[in-house]
C-alpha cells in the first residue's frame, strides 16, 4: 500500500497522456466508514470511496433495503461493503461502525461523519427533545465516532466531517438549531486537526450548500429560494459532494487539514 503523503504523480499512468496517480485505486487497501450511508450524500460518498479502492462500512437507521442496495453496489466495484444498523444518537451506535470496520476488515483509514438530521422552524416551536436529538446526532455522535476512529487510525488516515453552509451564513429564519449544531463542527474539526496532526492524520470539514436528497429535495417547497442563493443557481448532486470527500481522503488531500471546504455552488460567495 502506498503512503498517502508519498504517492507519486506519474505522467501517462493510464496511457491518456495526463498526469495520474501511480498504481490502482487511490484508496486501494484502505478501509472507510461512512455514517448515514444508505441514502443521499452518504450513499454517494460510500460509492465514491469504493470506486477509489476502499472497503466501506456504512451505517443506517431506517433504510435497511437502501443500505443493502448500497452494499451491493460497493460489491459491484470489487470492494467489500458492510451495512450496520446503528443510530448515531446513541453512544454505542455512534461508534459501532468504527468497531465493526476494525473487527471485519482489520483497520480504519477513513471516517466520514455524514449522518445528520435537520429540525427547522421558528425557535419557539423547537422542543427540548428536538434540541437533544439534533445535538446527539450532529454533534455528540460526530465527536464519539471521531474519538473512536482516532484511537485506531494510523499515519495517513483521514477524518472528513459533513457540516453545512448554514454554519457560516444563515440566509433566512428557522435555522437556529441546525446552524448551531453544524457550527459546533468547526471547532471540533480545527481541534482534531491540531491534535491528530502529529500522528499524520488529517481532519477536514466539508460545507455543502443545497444538495438534492431526501432531506432537502430539489423540488421541495423551499428549493427555489435555496437555488437562487447559490452563484450557480441550482442544487448540487450528492456526487458533487462525494467527489470532494474522495479527494480529501485520498492522496490529493494529504497536506490539507483543519480546512473547511465549501461545496455549495457559491452559496457563500
Ligand atoms: P438524508 O436525510 O438524505 O440522508 C441521511 C442519511 O443519514 C441516511 O442514510 C439516514 O439513514 C442516515 N441517518 C439519519 N439519521 C441517522 C442517525 N441518527 N444515525 C445514523 N444514520 C442516520 O440527508 P443528506 O444526504 O441530505 O445529508 C447528509 C449530511 O449532509 C447531513 O449531515 C446533512 O446535515 C448534511 N447536509 C445536507 C445538505 C442538503 O442540502 N442535503 C446541505 C448541507 C449539509 P436511514 O434513513 O437509512 O435511517
Tab-separated table of C-alpha atoms and ligand atoms in Angstrom:
chain	number	residue	atom	x	y	z
A	1	UNK	CA	0.000	0.000	0.000
A	2	UNK	CA	1.193	3.484	-0.806
A	3	UNK	CA	1.987	6.015	1.878
A	4	UNK	CA	-0.662	8.682	1.349
A	5	UNK	CA	1.852	11.542	1.573
A	6	UNK	CA	4.341	9.875	-0.738
A	7	UNK	CA	2.101	8.881	-3.600
A	8	UNK	CA	3.915	9.590	-6.827
A	9	UNK	CA	2.312	11.562	-9.602
A	10	UNK	CA	3.251	9.919	-12.857
A	11	UNK	CA	2.891	11.098	-16.396
A	12	UNK	CA	0.736	8.939	-18.612
A	13	UNK	CA	-0.196	6.428	-15.894
A	14	UNK	CA	-3.248	5.346	-17.831
A	15	UNK	CA	-1.968	5.964	-21.330
A	16	UNK	CA	-4.060	9.111	-21.718
A	17	UNK	CA	-1.102	11.478	-21.643
A	18	UNK	CA	-2.352	13.117	-18.453
A	19	UNK	CA	-0.764	13.068	-15.044
A	20	UNK	CA	-2.295	10.447	-12.789
A	21	UNK	CA	-1.616	8.516	-9.644
A	22	UNK	CA	0.717	5.583	-9.652
A	23	UNK	CA	-0.948	2.263	-9.018
A	24	UNK	CA	-4.520	1.039	-8.973
A	25	UNK	CA	-7.081	2.905	-6.854
A	26	UNK	CA	-6.037	5.878	-4.780
A	27	UNK	CA	-7.587	4.232	-1.732
A	28	UNK	CA	-6.617	0.656	-2.550
A	29	UNK	CA	-6.150	-1.385	0.597
A	30	UNK	CA	-7.872	1.234	2.740
A	31	UNK	CA	-10.935	0.807	4.918
A	32	UNK	CA	-13.560	3.534	5.279
A	33	UNK	CA	-16.595	4.178	7.457
A	34	UNK	CA	-19.421	6.407	6.268
A	35	UNK	CA	-22.118	7.169	8.824
A	36	UNK	CA	-25.564	7.537	7.292
A	37	UNK	CA	-24.564	5.812	4.079
A	38	UNK	CA	-27.882	4.383	2.955
A	39	UNK	CA	-29.120	7.421	1.044
A	40	UNK	CA	-28.257	10.892	-0.157
A	41	UNK	CA	-24.787	12.311	0.268
A	42	UNK	CA	-23.590	9.403	2.422
A	43	UNK	CA	-24.526	6.787	-0.173
A	44	UNK	CA	-22.724	8.783	-2.880
A	45	UNK	CA	-19.655	9.100	-0.643
A	46	UNK	CA	-19.636	5.360	0.103
A	47	UNK	CA	-19.743	4.511	-3.599
A	48	UNK	CA	-17.094	7.107	-4.438
A	49	UNK	CA	-14.707	5.727	-1.806
A	50	UNK	CA	-15.329	2.184	-3.048
A	51	UNK	CA	-14.671	3.266	-6.637
A	52	UNK	CA	-11.349	4.689	-5.399
A	53	UNK	CA	-10.482	1.275	-3.961
A	54	UNK	CA	-11.621	1.314	-0.324
A	55	UNK	CA	-13.657	-1.277	1.520
A	56	UNK	CA	-16.569	0.603	3.070
A	57	UNK	CA	-18.737	0.178	6.161
A	58	UNK	CA	-21.921	2.252	6.180
A	59	UNK	CA	-24.485	2.904	8.889
A	60	UNK	CA	-28.211	3.477	8.635
A	61	UNK	CA	-31.215	3.546	10.947
A	62	UNK	CA	-34.406	3.102	8.939
A	63	UNK	CA	-33.499	2.269	5.351
A	64	UNK	CA	-32.401	-1.355	5.533
A	65	UNK	CA	-33.198	-2.132	1.888
A	66	UNK	CA	-31.497	1.042	0.720
A	67	UNK	CA	-28.439	0.256	2.840
A	68	UNK	CA	-28.158	-3.239	1.410
A	69	UNK	CA	-28.537	-1.815	-2.083
A	70	UNK	CA	-25.538	0.449	-1.419
A	71	UNK	CA	-23.581	-2.583	-0.189
A	72	UNK	CA	-24.479	-4.439	-3.397
A	73	UNK	CA	-23.202	-1.512	-5.452
A	74	UNK	CA	-19.989	-1.413	-3.412
A	75	UNK	CA	-19.587	-5.123	-4.181
A	76	UNK	CA	-20.028	-4.376	-7.878
A	77	UNK	CA	-16.910	-2.171	-7.730
A	78	UNK	CA	-14.949	-5.176	-6.491
A	79	UNK	CA	-14.633	-3.872	-2.955
A	80	UNK	CA	-16.134	-5.191	0.278
A	81	UNK	CA	-19.118	-3.398	1.782
A	82	UNK	CA	-20.921	-3.810	5.082
A	83	UNK	CA	-24.131	-2.178	6.361
A	84	UNK	CA	-24.505	-1.709	10.109
A	85	UNK	CA	-27.755	-0.594	11.680
A	86	UNK	CA	-26.519	1.972	14.188
A	87	UNK	CA	-28.142	5.149	15.446
A	88	UNK	CA	-25.602	7.951	15.824
A	89	UNK	CA	-27.833	9.431	18.534
A	90	UNK	CA	-26.870	6.529	20.798
A	91	UNK	CA	-23.422	6.437	22.343
A	92	UNK	CA	-22.900	2.803	21.314
A	93	UNK	CA	-24.401	3.373	17.861
A	94	UNK	CA	-22.098	6.299	17.154
A	95	UNK	CA	-19.021	4.081	17.431
A	96	UNK	CA	-20.495	0.816	16.129
A	97	UNK	CA	-19.262	1.179	12.552
A	98	UNK	CA	-15.726	2.025	13.629
A	99	UNK	CA	-15.652	-1.085	15.787
A	100	UNK	CA	-17.129	-3.273	13.027
A	101	UNK	CA	-14.688	-1.929	10.442
A	102	UNK	CA	-11.744	-2.935	12.609
A	103	UNK	CA	-13.319	-6.271	13.562
A	104	UNK	CA	-14.292	-7.270	9.992
A	105	UNK	CA	-11.705	-5.522	7.820
A	106	UNK	CA	-8.823	-5.171	10.266
A	107	UNK	CA	-8.153	-1.435	10.112
A	108	UNK	CA	-9.637	2.018	9.634
A	109	UNK	CA	-8.210	4.674	7.340
A	110	UNK	CA	-11.114	6.992	6.534
A	111	UNK	CA	-14.005	8.158	8.706
A	112	UNK	CA	-16.714	10.216	7.038
A	113	UNK	CA	-19.028	11.758	9.632
A	114	UNK	CA	-22.037	12.225	7.387
A	115	UNK	CA	-25.127	11.208	9.382
A	116	UNK	CA	-27.109	14.289	10.258
A	117	UNK	CA	-30.620	15.449	10.963
A	118	UNK	CA	-32.319	18.790	10.449
A	119	UNK	CA	-35.070	20.277	12.571
A	120	UNK	CA	-36.002	23.631	11.101
A	121	UNK	CA	-38.571	26.176	12.210
A	122	UNK	CA	-39.055	29.162	14.492
A	123	UNK	CA	-37.128	28.815	17.747
A	124	UNK	CA	-40.354	28.925	19.742
A	125	UNK	CA	-41.549	25.758	18.027
A	126	UNK	CA	-38.408	23.727	18.578
A	127	UNK	CA	-38.754	21.466	21.599
A	128	UNK	CA	-36.152	20.398	24.109
A	129	UNK	CA	-36.387	16.923	22.570
A	130	UNK	CA	-35.593	18.438	19.167
A	131	UNK	CA	-32.505	20.094	20.660
A	132	UNK	CA	-31.359	16.864	22.293
A	133	UNK	CA	-31.882	14.807	19.136
A	134	UNK	CA	-30.127	17.204	16.774
A	135	UNK	CA	-27.174	17.726	19.092
A	136	UNK	CA	-26.935	13.980	19.773
A	137	UNK	CA	-26.667	13.087	16.075
A	138	UNK	CA	-24.999	16.149	14.545
A	139	UNK	CA	-22.511	16.904	17.329
A	140	UNK	CA	-22.128	14.245	20.027
A	141	UNK	CA	-22.233	11.387	17.526
A	142	UNK	CA	-19.550	13.054	15.429
A	143	UNK	CA	-17.373	13.571	18.493
A	144	UNK	CA	-17.764	9.971	19.665
A	145	UNK	CA	-17.114	8.469	16.221
A	146	UNK	CA	-14.067	10.700	15.763
A	147	UNK	CA	-12.739	9.726	19.178
A	148	UNK	CA	-13.186	6.047	18.400
A	149	UNK	CA	-11.591	6.441	14.975
A	150	UNK	CA	-8.640	8.407	16.334
A	151	UNK	CA	-7.989	5.543	18.714
A	152	UNK	CA	-7.462	3.031	15.914
A	153	UNK	CA	-6.222	5.093	12.959
A	154	UNK	CA	-2.633	5.205	11.820
A	155	UNK	CA	-0.483	7.612	9.821
A	156	UNK	CA	-2.094	8.714	6.552
A	157	UNK	CA	-5.657	8.298	7.808
A	158	UNK	CA	-8.294	10.986	7.491
A	159	UNK	CA	-11.488	12.190	9.114
A	160	UNK	CA	-13.904	14.093	6.886
A	161	UNK	CA	-16.982	15.624	8.501
A	162	UNK	CA	-20.021	16.851	6.626
A	163	UNK	CA	-21.077	20.187	8.046
A	164	UNK	CA	-23.250	22.712	6.251
A	165	UNK	CA	-23.078	26.094	4.578
A	166	UNK	CA	-25.531	27.098	7.329
A	167	UNK	CA	-22.608	27.050	9.759
A	168	UNK	CA	-21.181	30.118	8.062
A	169	UNK	CA	-24.135	32.024	6.721
A	170	UNK	CA	-27.807	31.645	7.619
A	171	UNK	CA	-29.778	33.284	4.844
A	172	UNK	CA	-33.223	33.113	6.437
A	173	UNK	CA	-35.251	32.318	9.551
A	174	UNK	CA	-35.762	28.855	11.028
A	175	UNK	CA	-32.200	27.614	11.246
A	176	UNK	CA	-31.258	28.226	14.881
A	177	UNK	CA	-30.883	24.619	15.992
A	178	UNK	CA	-29.463	23.180	12.783
A	179	UNK	CA	-26.979	26.037	12.286
A	180	UNK	CA	-25.864	25.805	15.911
A	181	UNK	CA	-25.209	22.090	15.559
A	182	UNK	CA	-23.256	22.471	12.329
A	183	UNK	CA	-21.232	25.436	13.642
A	184	UNK	CA	-20.018	23.264	16.532
A	185	UNK	CA	-18.240	21.075	13.977
A	186	UNK	CA	-15.897	23.926	13.031
A	187	UNK	CA	-14.351	23.920	16.487
A	188	UNK	CA	-14.150	20.148	16.608
A	189	UNK	CA	-12.553	19.976	13.172
A	190	UNK	CA	-9.842	22.535	13.918
A	191	UNK	CA	-9.019	20.990	17.277
A	192	UNK	CA	-8.935	17.488	15.785
A	193	UNK	CA	-6.526	18.674	13.101
A	194	UNK	CA	-4.196	20.108	15.743
A	195	UNK	CA	-4.389	17.049	17.937
A	196	UNK	CA	-4.057	14.391	15.251
A	197	UNK	CA	-1.567	16.214	13.035
A	198	UNK	CA	1.472	14.921	14.863
A	199	UNK	CA	0.250	11.385	14.094
A	200	UNK	CA	-0.109	12.183	10.386
A	201	UNK	CA	-3.915	12.063	10.474
A	202	UNK	CA	-5.909	14.801	8.753
A	203	UNK	CA	-9.298	16.257	9.695
A	204	UNK	CA	-11.358	18.377	7.339
A	205	UNK	CA	-14.860	19.798	7.223
A	206	UNK	CA	-16.975	19.881	4.072
A	207	UNK	CA	-19.703	22.527	3.930
A	208	UNK	CA	-22.353	21.570	1.381
A	209	UNK	CA	-24.864	24.027	0.038
A	210	UNK	CA	-28.284	22.787	-1.056
A	211	UNK	CA	-27.936	19.214	-2.296
A	212	UNK	CA	-30.771	17.205	-3.814
A	213	UNK	CA	-31.513	14.443	-1.263
A	214	UNK	CA	-34.388	13.134	0.800
A	215	UNK	CA	-33.515	15.690	3.466
A	216	UNK	CA	-33.635	18.577	1.014
A	217	UNK	CA	-35.284	17.638	-2.301
A	218	UNK	CA	-34.614	19.931	-5.259
A	219	UNK	CA	-38.362	20.014	-5.923
A	220	UNK	CA	-39.323	20.767	-2.329
A	221	UNK	CA	-41.248	23.861	-1.191
A	222	UNK	CA	-38.070	25.705	-0.085
A	223	UNK	CA	-35.983	24.654	-3.086
A	224	UNK	CA	-36.335	27.595	-5.446
A	225	UNK	CA	-35.185	30.087	-2.819
A	226	UNK	CA	-32.191	27.954	-1.897
A	227	UNK	CA	-31.138	27.512	-5.518
A	228	UNK	CA	-31.412	31.269	-6.051
A	229	UNK	CA	-28.974	31.871	-3.181
A	230	UNK	CA	-26.198	29.979	-4.950
A	231	UNK	CA	-23.979	31.546	-7.594
A	232	UNK	CA	-24.670	28.614	-9.908
A	233	UNK	CA	-28.419	28.944	-9.408
A	234	UNK	CA	-29.039	25.260	-8.775
A	235	UNK	CA	-28.934	22.430	-6.271
A	236	UNK	CA	-25.898	20.202	-6.143
A	237	UNK	CA	-25.979	16.452	-6.714
A	238	UNK	CA	-24.774	14.111	-3.950
A	239	UNK	CA	-21.837	13.004	-6.101
A	240	UNK	CA	-20.627	16.603	-6.363
A	241	UNK	CA	-20.029	16.462	-2.614
A	242	UNK	CA	-18.731	12.886	-2.714
A	243	UNK	CA	-16.007	13.772	-5.218
A	244	UNK	CA	-14.583	16.349	-2.809
A	245	UNK	CA	-14.733	13.903	0.105
A	246	UNK	CA	-12.863	11.366	-2.021
A	247	UNK	CA	-10.219	13.969	-2.812
A	248	UNK	CA	-9.769	14.910	0.858
A	249	UNK	CA	-9.457	11.246	1.873
A	250	UNK	CA	-7.024	10.441	-0.917
A	251	UNK	CA	-3.503	11.471	-1.904
A	252	UNK	CA	-4.673	14.840	-3.216
A	253	UNK	CA	-5.708	15.895	0.266
A	254	UNK	CA	-2.576	14.768	2.088
A	255	UNK	CA	-1.481	18.329	3.004
A	256	UNK	CA	-4.956	19.596	3.872
A	257	UNK	CA	-6.051	19.545	7.489
A	258	UNK	CA	-8.210	21.752	9.678
A	259	UNK	CA	-9.742	23.119	6.483
A	260	UNK	CA	-13.345	23.987	5.761
A	261	UNK	CA	-14.212	23.304	2.146
A	262	UNK	CA	-17.381	24.846	0.756
A	263	UNK	CA	-19.113	22.662	-1.819
A	264	UNK	CA	-22.045	24.956	-2.160
A	265	UNK	CA	-22.427	26.218	-5.707
A	266	UNK	CA	-21.255	29.617	-4.484
A	267	UNK	CA	-23.751	29.944	-1.623
A	268	UNK	CA	-21.053	31.646	0.446
A	269	UNK	CA	-19.606	33.715	-2.405
B	1	LIG	P1	-30.618	12.361	4.019
B	1	LIG	O1	-31.669	12.637	5.042
B	1	LIG	O2	-30.994	12.314	2.602
B	1	LIG	O3	-29.827	11.026	4.415
B	1	LIG	C1	-29.406	10.897	5.737
B	1	LIG	C2	-28.642	9.610	5.916
B	1	LIG	O4	-28.225	9.560	7.288
B	1	LIG	C3	-29.462	8.391	5.659
B	1	LIG	O5	-28.614	7.377	5.173
B	1	LIG	C4	-30.009	8.057	7.036
B	1	LIG	O6	-30.248	6.683	7.198
B	1	LIG	C5	-28.840	8.437	7.910
B	1	LIG	N1	-29.215	8.806	9.257
B	1	LIG	C6	-30.174	9.667	9.639
B	1	LIG	N2	-30.216	9.741	10.973
B	1	LIG	C7	-29.259	8.895	11.423
B	1	LIG	C8	-28.823	8.520	12.713
B	1	LIG	N3	-29.383	9.018	13.812
B	1	LIG	N4	-27.821	7.616	12.810
B	1	LIG	C9	-27.256	7.083	11.707
B	1	LIG	N5	-27.635	7.394	10.471
B	1	LIG	C10	-28.629	8.291	10.334
B	1	LIG	O7	-29.515	13.503	4.274
B	1	LIG	P2	-28.450	14.186	3.300
B	1	LIG	O8	-27.779	13.176	2.460
B	1	LIG	O9	-29.090	15.355	2.669
B	1	LIG	O10	-27.439	14.768	4.388
B	1	LIG	C11	-26.211	14.141	4.724
B	1	LIG	C12	-25.397	15.135	5.543
B	1	LIG	O11	-25.212	16.328	4.766
B	1	LIG	C13	-26.081	15.589	6.838
B	1	LIG	O12	-25.131	15.730	7.860
B	1	LIG	C14	-26.689	16.930	6.464
B	1	LIG	O13	-26.857	17.748	7.582
B	1	LIG	C15	-25.623	17.456	5.516
B	1	LIG	N6	-26.078	18.492	4.618
B	1	LIG	C16	-27.060	18.257	3.690
B	1	LIG	C17	-27.466	19.263	2.848
B	1	LIG	C18	-28.530	19.077	1.821
B	1	LIG	O14	-28.963	20.087	1.223
B	1	LIG	N7	-28.982	17.873	1.535
B	1	LIG	C19	-26.868	20.617	2.902
B	1	LIG	C20	-25.827	20.741	3.882
B	1	LIG	C21	-25.455	19.717	4.710
B	1	LIG	P3	-31.700	5.974	7.184
B	1	LIG	O15	-32.659	6.885	6.514
B	1	LIG	O16	-31.439	4.714	6.450
B	1	LIG	O17	-32.043	5.712	8.595
